[in-house]
């Protein structure tokens, strides 16, 4: 394959699953097949499944909490060490493969997902993560296929990035992988994120130890099978399951740690950064630390905002996938005149949103991921119910009788300093503040300063000057800013994603910039007419 002539891929159109369609029948069959068995999941080292010798963890469906669907055998310390040795063993051979070889394998992975495994992956993501069919589709089919295809094109573009030609010397950049291994740590909420974080370093020639979330192990195992079926050599990506600290205890001690590719909470990333700092003298290189972390997505509505678009954006971005997206809108600042027009419709639509089992495609939401998340949200809502600063306009209740269900909840508060406007709850909770129309400028200051996060935001206005002014004022408040559309949703390849402040290192996963973090270029300078002189002209 000649990678220099590779074209940009065309984005995949997500299926819409119209009632009665064959898409619905096929996904339904895959859901039944995957949820009606207990999957034995464990380590994958050197291309082989190895049963962990440690704790056995039972995993249950979030929406039917008594139905077990997976059993995970966690590794012993010796098994984690053996995964590490195996990873390092294949490093040299993999790092010497050409970009063309790697691009061919990764494009094959995208093809296999698109033409053979997408229903399986979408169903696994719905079953384990409690996603509706459309949320499963945009994550585990369209987003996944596109993220891998676009990355191969970006990698090829990187190879073409060379210094300007010189008449005297020939200088080329050799895009080496990092010297050591990359530790990829992925969250429960996106199969696409799992795929990007496990494959992007490998595409650039690195070897990877991948630790998925315990509650996202089913799609992770399917992805590993696909990687190998596409021809990825055994050991290039090794999968080690775990809660995290026990895996880090081994991997962060190793001198070959070359980088951490993390997506998850700010708290965990800060801990990893600290642990790496404490071990810095042990490492052969300074490890690259890339982290996409928490968020407190916002929407601000100017008096000129389009009311209908605003209502749709607020509901979809706050409540789809139960608000468990780092990009979810969890705070909205709405001008009084706009609020007067939309509040009734907003409240009644939210109050009537259906949630429940993922097999019922009419449901707008499923369950939150697990008992711990449910308990956290239950406590938050209990506290809010007794808080005089907050009015609950819709929802507010929880039930874990059948599964971990939290009602889509709309809160109203005048207290801009309240933690509902600063803390990430990672659930279906939207806090609204209504401000007098003439105070638009000061509300932008409050948005910028009230939360430590800076991941996503959205400005709704039809007045061009107001849009420009808001973009300037909120320049550092979000790494992904949207004008007249919701803050969630990224078109893979076209919409690099990431934020700064407490939201991460802003290295933009799914972009050329993101891939650059996984290469350590060497300059090769070849000179044909080097001098034979010792002294310079002024010295003779
Ligand atoms: P989490 O931080 O609890 O877990 C993330 C991963 O870290 C999991 O695999 C977990 O097992 C692992 N982990 C925990 N402690 C560890 C340790 N000491 N060493 C190694 N691994 C460790 O997050 P989560 O609940 O899975 O996901 C939700 C969080 O992720 C939210 O804060 C959300 O905003 C964030 N997120 C951010 C983005 C983004 O692009 N910014 C995308 C998705 C999710």
Coordinates of C-alpha atoms and ligand atoms in Angstrom, one line a residue:
X1 CA 0.0 0.0 0.0
X2 CA 1.2 3.5 -0.8
X3 CA 0.1 5.5 2.2
X4 CA 1.0 8.8 0.6
X5 CA -2.0 8.5 -1.8
X6 CA -4.5 7.4 0.9
X7 CA -7.7 9.5 0.7
X8 CA -9.7 10.9 3.6
X9 CA -12.5 8.5 4.5
X10 CA -16.1 9.3 4.2
X11 CA -18.0 9.4 7.5
X12 CA -20.3 6.4 8.2
X13 CA -24.0 7.2 8.2
X14 CA -25.5 5.8 11.4
X15 CA -28.5 3.5 10.9
X16 CA -31.8 4.8 12.3
X17 CA -33.5 1.5 13.2
X18 CA -37.0 2.2 11.9
X19 CA -39.6 -0.1 13.5
X20 CA -40.0 -3.4 11.5
X21 CA -36.7 -3.0 9.7
X22 CA -34.1 -5.7 9.2
X23 CA -31.6 -3.6 11.2
X24 CA -33.9 -3.9 14.3
X25 CA -34.3 -7.7 13.8
X26 CA -30.6 -8.2 13.5
X27 CA -29.6 -6.1 16.5
X28 CA -32.4 -7.7 18.6
X29 CA -31.0 -11.1 17.9
X30 CA -27.5 -10.0 18.8
X31 CA -28.8 -8.5 22.1
X32 CA -30.6 -11.7 23.0
X33 CA -27.5 -13.8 22.2
X34 CA -25.2 -11.6 24.2
X35 CA -27.3 -10.9 27.3
X36 CA -28.5 -14.5 27.8
X37 CA -25.2 -16.0 28.8
X38 CA -22.4 -15.3 31.2
X39 CA -19.2 -14.4 29.3
X40 CA -16.0 -15.5 30.8
X41 CA -13.6 -12.6 30.3
X42 CA -10.0 -12.3 31.4
X43 CA -6.5 -11.4 30.2
X44 CA -5.5 -11.5 26.6
X45 CA -1.7 -11.9 26.4
X46 CA 0.3 -12.8 23.2
X47 CA -3.0 -13.3 21.3
X48 CA -4.3 -15.9 23.8
X49 CA -7.0 -15.8 26.4
X50 CA -5.5 -16.5 29.8
X51 CA -7.6 -17.0 32.9
X52 CA -6.7 -14.6 35.7
X53 CA -5.7 -16.3 38.9
X54 CA -7.0 -13.5 41.1
X55 CA -10.4 -12.2 42.2
X56 CA -13.5 -13.4 40.2
X57 CA -15.7 -10.4 39.6
X58 CA -19.4 -10.9 38.6
X59 CA -20.8 -8.2 36.3
X60 CA -24.6 -7.6 36.0
X61 CA -26.7 -5.8 33.5
X62 CA -27.2 -2.2 34.6
X63 CA -30.9 -2.3 33.6
X64 CA -31.6 -5.7 35.1
X65 CA -29.3 -5.8 38.1
X66 CA -29.9 -9.4 39.0
X67 CA -29.0 -10.8 35.6
X68 CA -25.3 -11.6 35.4
X69 CA -23.7 -11.4 31.9
X70 CA -20.0 -11.5 32.6
X71 CA -17.5 -13.1 34.9
X72 CA -14.1 -11.5 35.0
X73 CA -11.1 -13.3 36.4
X74 CA -8.6 -10.6 37.5
X75 CA -4.9 -11.2 37.1
X76 CA -2.4 -11.9 39.8
X77 CA 0.7 -9.7 40.1
X78 CA 2.7 -12.4 38.3
X79 CA 0.3 -12.4 35.4
X80 CA 0.5 -8.6 35.1
X81 CA 4.3 -8.9 35.0
X82 CA 4.1 -11.6 32.4
X83 CA 1.8 -9.4 30.2
X84 CA 4.5 -6.7 30.6
X85 CA 7.3 -9.0 29.6
X86 CA 5.4 -10.2 26.6
X87 CA 4.6 -6.7 25.5
X88 CA 8.2 -5.6 25.7
X89 CA 9.3 -8.8 23.8
X90 CA 7.4 -7.8 20.7
X91 CA 8.4 -4.1 20.8
X92 CA 11.3 -4.2 18.5
X93 CA 9.7 -6.2 15.7
X94 CA 6.5 -4.0 15.8
X95 CA 8.4 -0.7 16.0
X96 CA 10.3 -1.7 12.8
X97 CA 7.1 -2.4 10.7
X98 CA 6.4 0.2 8.1
X99 CA 3.6 2.7 8.3
X100 CA 2.1 1.0 5.2
X101 CA 1.9 -2.4 7.0
X102 CA 0.3 -0.8 10.0
X103 CA -2.2 1.2 8.0
X104 CA -3.2 -2.0 6.1
X105 CA -3.9 -3.8 9.4
X106 CA -5.9 -1.0 11.0
X107 CA -8.0 -0.4 7.8
X108 CA -8.7 -4.1 7.9
X109 CA -9.9 -3.7 11.5
X110 CA -12.3 -0.9 10.4
X111 CA -13.5 -3.2 7.5
X112 CA -14.1 -6.1 9.8
X113 CA -16.2 -3.9 12.2
X114 CA -18.2 -2.4 9.3
X115 CA -18.9 -5.5 7.4
X116 CA -18.8 -8.3 9.9
X117 CA -19.0 -7.3 13.6
X118 CA -20.9 -4.0 13.9
X119 CA -24.1 -5.6 15.1
X120 CA -22.2 -7.6 17.7
X121 CA -20.3 -4.5 19.0
X122 CA -23.4 -2.3 19.1
X123 CA -25.3 -5.0 20.9
X124 CA -22.4 -5.6 23.4
X125 CA -22.3 -1.9 24.1
X126 CA -26.1 -1.7 24.6
X127 CA -26.1 -4.8 26.9
X128 CA -23.1 -3.9 29.1
X129 CA -23.3 -0.1 29.1
X130 CA -27.2 0.1 29.0
X131 CA -27.2 2.2 25.8
X132 CA -30.3 2.8 23.6
X133 CA -29.9 1.4 20.1
X134 CA -29.0 4.8 18.6
X135 CA -26.5 5.6 21.3
X136 CA -25.0 2.2 20.7
X137 CA -24.9 2.8 16.9
X138 CA -23.1 6.2 17.0
X139 CA -20.6 4.8 19.5
X140 CA -19.9 1.2 18.6
X141 CA -20.5 1.3 14.8
X142 CA -20.3 4.8 13.1
X143 CA -17.9 6.5 15.6
X144 CA -15.7 3.4 16.0
X145 CA -15.3 2.7 12.3
X146 CA -14.6 6.3 11.5
X147 CA -12.2 6.9 14.3
X148 CA -10.0 4.0 13.1
X149 CA -10.2 4.9 9.4
X150 CA -9.4 8.6 10.0
X151 CA -6.5 7.8 12.2
X152 CA -4.8 5.7 9.5
X153 CA -5.1 8.7 7.2
X154 CA -3.8 11.1 9.9
X155 CA -0.8 8.7 10.5
X156 CA 0.0 8.8 6.8
X157 CA -0.2 12.6 6.8
X158 CA 2.2 12.7 9.8
X159 CA 4.8 10.6 7.8
X160 CA 4.6 13.3 5.0
X161 CA 5.3 16.1 7.5
X162 CA 9.0 16.7 6.7
X163 CA 11.4 19.7 7.1
X164 CA 11.7 22.0 4.1
X165 CA 14.1 20.7 1.5
X166 CA 17.7 22.1 1.8
X167 CA 20.3 22.4 -0.9
X168 CA 23.2 21.4 1.4
X169 CA 21.8 18.6 3.5
X170 CA 19.1 16.0 3.4
X171 CA 17.1 16.1 6.6
X172 CA 14.2 13.7 7.3
X173 CA 12.1 13.1 10.3
X174 CA 11.9 9.4 11.3
X175 CA 8.6 9.1 13.3
X176 CA 9.8 6.6 15.8
X177 CA 7.4 5.1 18.4
X178 CA 8.2 5.8 22.0
X179 CA 10.9 3.8 23.6
X180 CA 9.0 1.4 26.0
X181 CA 5.3 0.6 26.3
X182 CA 2.1 2.7 26.4
X183 CA -0.4 2.0 29.2
X184 CA -3.9 2.7 27.9
X185 CA -6.6 3.1 30.5
X186 CA -10.2 3.4 29.3
X187 CA -13.5 4.4 30.8
X188 CA -16.8 2.5 30.8
X189 CA -18.8 4.9 28.7
X190 CA -17.6 4.8 25.1
X191 CA -16.5 1.8 23.0
X192 CA -15.0 4.3 20.5
X193 CA -12.8 5.7 23.2
X194 CA -11.7 2.2 24.2
X195 CA -10.8 1.6 20.5
X196 CA -8.9 4.9 20.0
X197 CA -6.9 4.6 23.2
X198 CA -5.9 1.0 22.5
X199 CA -5.1 1.4 18.8
X200 CA -3.8 4.9 18.2
X201 CA -0.4 4.3 20.0
X202 CA -0.1 0.9 18.2
X203 CA -0.8 2.5 14.8
X204 CA 2.2 4.7 15.5
X205 CA 4.4 1.7 16.1
X206 CA 4.1 1.4 19.9
X207 CA 3.2 -1.6 22.0
X208 CA 0.3 -1.3 24.4
X209 CA -1.0 -2.7 27.6
X210 CA -4.7 -1.9 27.6
X211 CA -6.7 -1.8 30.9
X212 CA -10.4 -1.4 30.1
X213 CA -13.0 -0.6 32.7
X214 CA -14.5 -3.6 34.5
X215 CA -17.9 -2.6 33.2
X216 CA -16.8 -2.4 29.6
X217 CA -15.0 -5.7 29.2
X218 CA -17.4 -7.3 26.8
X219 CA -16.9 -4.9 23.9
X220 CA -13.2 -4.8 24.8
X221 CA -12.9 -8.6 24.3
X222 CA -14.7 -8.4 21.0
X223 CA -12.4 -5.6 19.8
X224 CA -9.3 -7.7 20.8
X225 CA -10.6 -10.6 18.7
X226 CA -11.1 -8.2 15.8
X227 CA -7.6 -6.7 16.1
X228 CA -6.1 -10.2 15.9
X229 CA -8.4 -11.4 13.0
X230 CA -7.2 -8.3 11.1
X231 CA -3.6 -9.4 11.4
X232 CA -2.3 -7.4 14.4
X233 CA 0.6 -9.5 15.6
X234 CA 0.1 -11.1 19.0
X235 CA 1.4 -9.1 21.9
X236 CA 1.2 -5.7 20.3
X237 CA -1.8 -4.9 22.3
X238 CA -2.2 -7.0 25.5
X239 CA -5.4 -6.7 27.5
X240 CA -5.1 -6.7 31.3
X241 CA -8.4 -6.3 33.3
X242 CA -8.6 -4.8 36.7
X243 CA -9.9 -2.0 38.9
X244 CA -6.7 0.0 38.2
X245 CA -4.6 0.5 41.2
X246 CA -3.3 -3.1 41.3
X247 CA -2.3 -2.9 37.6
X248 CA -0.7 0.5 38.0
X249 CA 1.2 -0.8 41.0
X250 CA 3.2 -3.1 38.6
X251 CA 3.3 -1.0 35.4
X252 CA 4.1 2.4 36.9
X253 CA 7.2 0.8 38.6
X254 CA 8.7 -0.3 35.3
X255 CA 11.5 1.7 33.8
X256 CA 10.0 1.1 30.3
X257 CA 6.8 3.1 30.9
X258 CA 6.8 5.4 28.0
X259 CA 3.3 6.9 28.2
X260 CA -0.1 6.8 29.7
X261 CA -3.1 7.2 27.5
X262 CA -6.0 7.8 29.9
X263 CA -9.7 8.7 29.7
X264 CA -11.7 8.8 32.9
X265 CA -12.2 11.0 35.9
X266 CA -10.0 13.9 36.9
X267 CA -9.4 12.4 40.3
X268 CA -7.8 9.2 38.9
X269 CA -5.7 11.1 36.3
X270 CA -4.3 13.4 39.0
X271 CA -3.4 10.3 41.0
X272 CA -1.7 8.7 38.0
X273 CA 0.2 11.9 37.3
X274 CA 1.4 12.1 40.9
X275 CA 2.5 8.4 40.9
X276 CA 4.4 8.9 37.7
X277 CA 6.0 12.0 39.3
X278 CA 7.1 10.0 42.3
X279 CA 8.7 7.4 40.1
X280 CA 10.3 9.8 37.6
X281 CA 13.9 8.9 38.4
X282 CA 13.2 5.2 37.6
X283 CA 12.1 5.8 34.0
X284 CA 14.4 5.7 31.0
X285 CA 12.3 8.5 29.4
X286 CA 9.9 11.1 30.6
X287 CA 6.6 9.3 30.1
X288 CA 4.0 11.1 27.9
X289 CA 0.9 11.7 30.0
X290 CA -2.3 12.2 28.0
X291 CA -5.5 12.4 29.8
X292 CA -9.1 13.3 28.8
X293 CA -11.0 13.7 32.0
X294 CA -14.2 15.1 33.6
X295 CA -16.5 17.8 32.3
X296 CA -19.3 20.2 33.2
X297 CA -20.7 20.9 29.8
X298 CA -22.8 24.1 29.6
X299 CA -25.3 25.8 27.3
X300 CA -25.9 29.5 27.4
X301 CA -28.9 31.0 25.7
X302 CA -28.8 34.6 24.5
X303 CA -32.2 36.5 24.2
X304 CA -32.0 35.9 20.5
X305 CA -31.7 32.1 20.8
X306 CA -33.8 29.8 18.6
X307 CA -36.2 28.4 21.2
X308 CA -37.0 25.0 19.5
X309 CA -33.4 24.2 18.7
X310 CA -32.5 25.1 22.3
X311 CA -35.1 22.7 23.8
X312 CA -34.0 19.8 21.7
X313 CA -30.3 20.4 22.4
X314 CA -30.8 20.7 26.2
X315 CA -32.7 17.5 26.4
X316 CA -30.6 15.4 24.1
X317 CA -27.3 16.6 25.6
X318 CA -28.3 16.4 29.2
X319 CA -30.2 13.1 29.2
X320 CA -29.1 10.9 26.3
X321 CA -27.0 8.0 27.7
X322 CA -28.3 9.0 31.1
X323 CA -26.0 12.0 31.2
X324 CA -23.0 9.7 31.3
X325 CA -21.0 11.6 28.7
X326 CA -18.1 13.8 29.6
X327 CA -19.5 16.3 27.1
X328 CA -23.1 16.1 28.6
X329 CA -24.8 19.4 29.3
X330 CA -25.2 19.6 33.0
X331 CA -25.6 23.4 33.5
X332 CA -27.7 25.8 31.4
X333 CA -27.8 29.6 31.7
X334 CA -30.9 30.9 30.0
X335 CA -32.1 34.5 29.4
X336 CA -35.4 35.3 31.1
X337 CA -37.2 36.1 27.9
X338 CA -36.1 32.7 26.5
X339 CA -37.1 30.9 29.7
X340 CA -40.5 32.4 29.6
X341 CA -41.0 30.9 26.2
X342 CA -39.6 27.4 26.7
X343 CA -39.9 26.4 30.4
X344 CA -43.3 24.8 30.1
X345 CA -42.4 22.7 27.0
X346 CA -39.0 21.8 28.5
X347 CA -40.4 20.6 31.8
X348 CA -43.2 18.6 30.3
X349 CA -41.0 17.0 27.7
X350 CA -38.5 15.9 30.3
X351 CA -41.2 14.6 32.7
X352 CA -42.5 12.4 29.9
X353 CA -39.2 10.9 28.7
X354 CA -39.3 7.2 28.7
X355 CA -36.6 5.1 30.3
X356 CA -36.2 1.4 31.0
X357 CA -35.0 -1.7 29.3
X358 CA -32.7 -1.3 26.3
X359 CA -34.6 -4.0 24.3
X360 CA -37.5 -1.6 24.1
X361 CA -36.4 0.8 21.4
X362 CA -39.0 3.4 22.3
X363 CA -37.1 4.2 25.5
X364 CA -35.0 7.4 25.5
X365 CA -32.8 6.3 28.3
X366 CA -31.4 3.1 30.0
X367 CA -29.9 2.7 33.4
X368 CA -26.8 4.2 35.0
X369 CA -23.8 2.0 34.9
X370 CA -23.7 0.3 38.3
X371 CA -24.6 0.3 42.0
X372 CA -21.9 2.7 42.9
X373 CA -23.0 5.3 40.4
X374 CA -26.6 4.8 41.3
X375 CA -25.8 5.3 45.0
X376 CA -23.8 8.5 44.3
X377 CA -26.7 10.0 42.2
X378 CA -29.3 8.9 44.8
X379 CA -27.4 10.7 47.5
X380 CA -27.0 13.8 45.4
X381 CA -30.7 13.9 44.6
X382 CA -31.7 13.3 48.2
X383 CA -29.5 16.3 49.3
X384 CA -31.0 18.4 46.6
X385 CA -34.5 17.6 47.6
X386 CA -33.8 19.2 51.0
X387 CA -31.9 22.2 49.6
X388 CA -33.8 25.5 49.9
X389 CA -31.6 27.0 47.1
X390 CA -32.9 24.5 44.5
X391 CA -36.3 23.9 42.9
X392 CA -36.8 20.5 41.3
X393 CA -38.8 21.1 38.1
X394 CA -38.8 17.6 36.8
X395 CA -37.7 14.1 37.9
X396 CA -35.6 13.8 41.0
X397 CA -36.4 10.2 41.9
X398 CA -34.4 7.0 41.6
X399 CA -35.2 3.3 41.7
X400 CA -33.0 0.3 41.9
X401 CA -35.7 -2.3 42.2
X402 CA -35.1 -3.8 38.7
X403 CA -32.0 -1.9 37.5
X404 CA -30.2 1.3 38.3
X405 CA -32.7 3.9 37.1
X406 CA -32.4 7.6 37.7
X407 CA -35.1 10.0 36.4
X408 CA -34.1 12.7 34.0
X409 CA -34.0 15.6 36.4
X410 CA -34.3 19.4 35.9
X411 CA -33.2 21.8 38.6
X412 CA -33.6 25.5 38.9
X413 CA -31.4 27.7 41.1
X414 CA -30.6 31.4 41.6
X415 CA -27.4 30.5 43.5
X416 CA -24.7 30.6 40.8
X417 CA -22.1 29.5 43.3
X418 CA -24.0 26.3 44.1
X419 CA -22.2 23.0 43.4
X420 CA -24.9 22.0 41.0
X421 CA -23.1 24.5 38.6
X422 CA -19.6 23.3 39.3
X423 CA -19.5 19.5 40.2
X424 CA -19.5 16.7 37.7
X425 CA -22.4 14.3 38.7
X426 CA -22.1 12.1 35.6
X427 CA -25.8 11.4 35.6
X428 CA -29.1 12.7 34.1
X429 CA -29.1 16.0 36.1
X430 CA -29.4 19.4 34.4
X431 CA -29.1 22.6 36.5
X432 CA -30.6 25.8 35.1
X433 CA -30.0 29.4 36.0
X434 CA -32.2 32.0 34.6
X435 CA -30.7 35.5 34.2
X436 CA -32.2 38.9 33.3
X437 CA -31.7 39.5 29.5
X438 CA -29.6 42.6 30.1
X439 CA -27.0 40.7 32.2
X440 CA -25.7 38.5 29.4
X441 CA -22.1 39.7 29.7
X442 CA -21.9 39.0 33.4
X443 CA -23.3 35.6 33.0
X444 CA -20.5 34.7 30.6
X445 CA -18.0 35.6 33.4
X446 CA -19.9 33.3 35.8
X447 CA -19.8 30.4 33.2
X448 CA -16.1 30.9 32.8
X449 CA -15.2 30.9 36.5
X450 CA -17.8 28.7 38.2
X451 CA -16.5 25.2 37.3
X452 CA -13.0 23.8 37.2
X453 CA -13.8 22.0 34.0
X454 CA -13.3 23.2 30.4
X455 CA -14.5 20.5 28.1
X456 CA -17.7 21.4 26.1
X457 CA -20.0 24.3 25.8
X458 CA -22.7 25.7 23.5
X459 CA -23.8 29.2 22.7
X460 CA -27.4 29.6 21.4
X461 CA -27.9 33.0 19.7
X462 CA -29.0 34.3 16.3
X463 CA -27.3 37.7 16.8
X464 CA -23.9 37.4 15.1
X465 CA -22.3 40.1 17.3
X466 CA -23.5 38.2 20.4
X467 CA -22.0 35.0 19.1
X468 CA -18.6 36.6 18.4
X469 CA -18.6 38.3 21.8
X470 CA -19.4 35.0 23.6
X471 CA -16.8 33.1 21.7
X472 CA -14.2 35.6 22.8
X473 CA -15.3 35.7 26.4
X474 CA -15.5 31.9 26.7
X475 CA -12.3 31.2 24.8
X476 CA -10.8 29.1 27.6
X477 CA -14.0 27.7 29.0
X478 CA -14.3 24.8 26.6
X479 CA -12.0 22.8 24.3
X480 CA -15.1 22.0 22.2
X481 CA -17.4 25.0 21.7
X482 CA -20.6 24.7 19.7
X483 CA -22.7 27.4 18.2
X484 CA -26.4 26.7 17.9
X485 CA -26.1 23.0 18.5
X486 CA -25.7 20.7 21.5
X487 CA -22.4 20.3 23.3
X488 CA -22.5 16.4 22.9
X489 CA -21.6 14.5 19.8
X490 CA -18.4 14.6 17.8
X491 CA -18.2 13.6 14.1
X492 CA -15.1 11.4 14.1
X493 CA -12.2 12.7 12.1
X494 CA -13.8 16.1 11.6
X495 CA -14.3 17.1 15.2
X496 CA -11.2 16.6 17.4
X497 CA -12.2 16.2 21.0
X498 CA -10.7 17.3 24.3
X499 CA -10.6 20.0 26.8
X500 CA -8.2 21.7 29.2
X501 CA -8.2 22.9 32.9
X502 CA -9.5 20.0 35.0
X503 CA -10.8 18.3 31.8
X504 CA -7.5 17.1 30.7
X505 CA -4.4 17.7 28.6
X506 CA -6.4 18.7 25.5
X507 CA -4.4 16.5 23.2
X508 CA -7.5 15.9 21.0
X509 CA -8.3 12.2 20.7
X510 CA -9.2 11.2 17.1
X511 CA -7.0 13.7 15.4
X512 CA -3.6 14.2 13.8
X513 CA -2.5 16.2 16.9
X514 CA -3.5 13.3 19.1
X515 CA -1.4 10.8 17.2
X516 CA 1.6 13.1 17.4
X517 CA 1.8 12.3 21.2
X518 CA 2.7 8.7 20.4
X519 CA 5.7 9.3 18.3
X520 CA 9.2 10.5 19.3
X521 CA 10.7 11.8 16.0
X522 CA 14.4 11.3 15.2
X523 CA 16.1 13.7 12.8
X524 CA 18.3 12.0 10.2
X525 CA 20.6 14.4 8.5
X526 CA 22.6 13.1 5.5
X527 CA 25.3 15.4 4.1
X528 CA 27.0 14.8 0.8
X529 CA 29.4 17.7 0.6
X530 CA 30.6 18.0 4.2
X531 CA 33.8 20.0 4.7
X532 CA 37.4 18.7 4.9
X533 CA 38.6 22.1 6.5
X534 CA 39.4 22.6 10.1
X535 CA 40.0 26.4 10.3
X536 CA 37.4 29.0 9.3
X537 CA 38.4 31.7 6.8
X538 CA 39.0 34.3 9.4
X539 CA 41.3 32.0 11.3
X540 CA 43.8 31.5 8.4
Ligands
LIG1 P1 -12.9 6.4 36.3 O1 -11.9 7.5 36.4 O2 -13.6 5.9 37.4 O3 -12.2 5.1 35.5 C1 -11.5 5.3 34.3 C2 -10.6 4.1 34.1 O4 -9.5 4.3 35.1 C3 -11.2 2.7 34.4 O5 -10.7 1.8 33.5 C4 -10.7 2.5 35.9 O6 -10.7 1.1 36.2 C5 -9.3 3.1 35.8 N1 -8.6 3.3 37.0 C6 -9.1 3.8 38.2 N2 -8.1 3.9 39.1 C7 -6.9 3.6 38.4 C8 -5.5 3.5 38.8 N3 -5.1 3.8 40.0 N4 -4.7 3.1 37.8 C9 -5.1 2.7 36.6 N5 -6.4 2.8 36.2 C10 -7.3 3.2 37.1 O7 -13.9 6.9 35.2 P2 -15.2 6.2 34.6 O8 -16.3 6.2 35.6 O9 -14.9 4.9 33.9 O10 -15.7 7.3 33.5 C11 -16.3 8.4 33.8 C12 -15.3 9.6 33.8 O11 -14.6 9.7 32.5 C13 -16.1 10.9 33.9 O12 -15.4 11.8 34.7 C14 -16.0 11.5 32.5 O13 -16.2 12.9 32.3 C15 -14.7 11.0 32.0 N6 -14.6 10.9 30.5 C16 -14.0 11.8 29.9 C17 -13.9 11.8 28.5 C18 -13.2 12.9 27.8 O14 -13.0 12.8 26.6 N7 -12.8 14.0 28.4 C19 -14.5 10.8 27.8 C20 -15.2 9.8 28.5 C21 -15.3 9.8 29.9

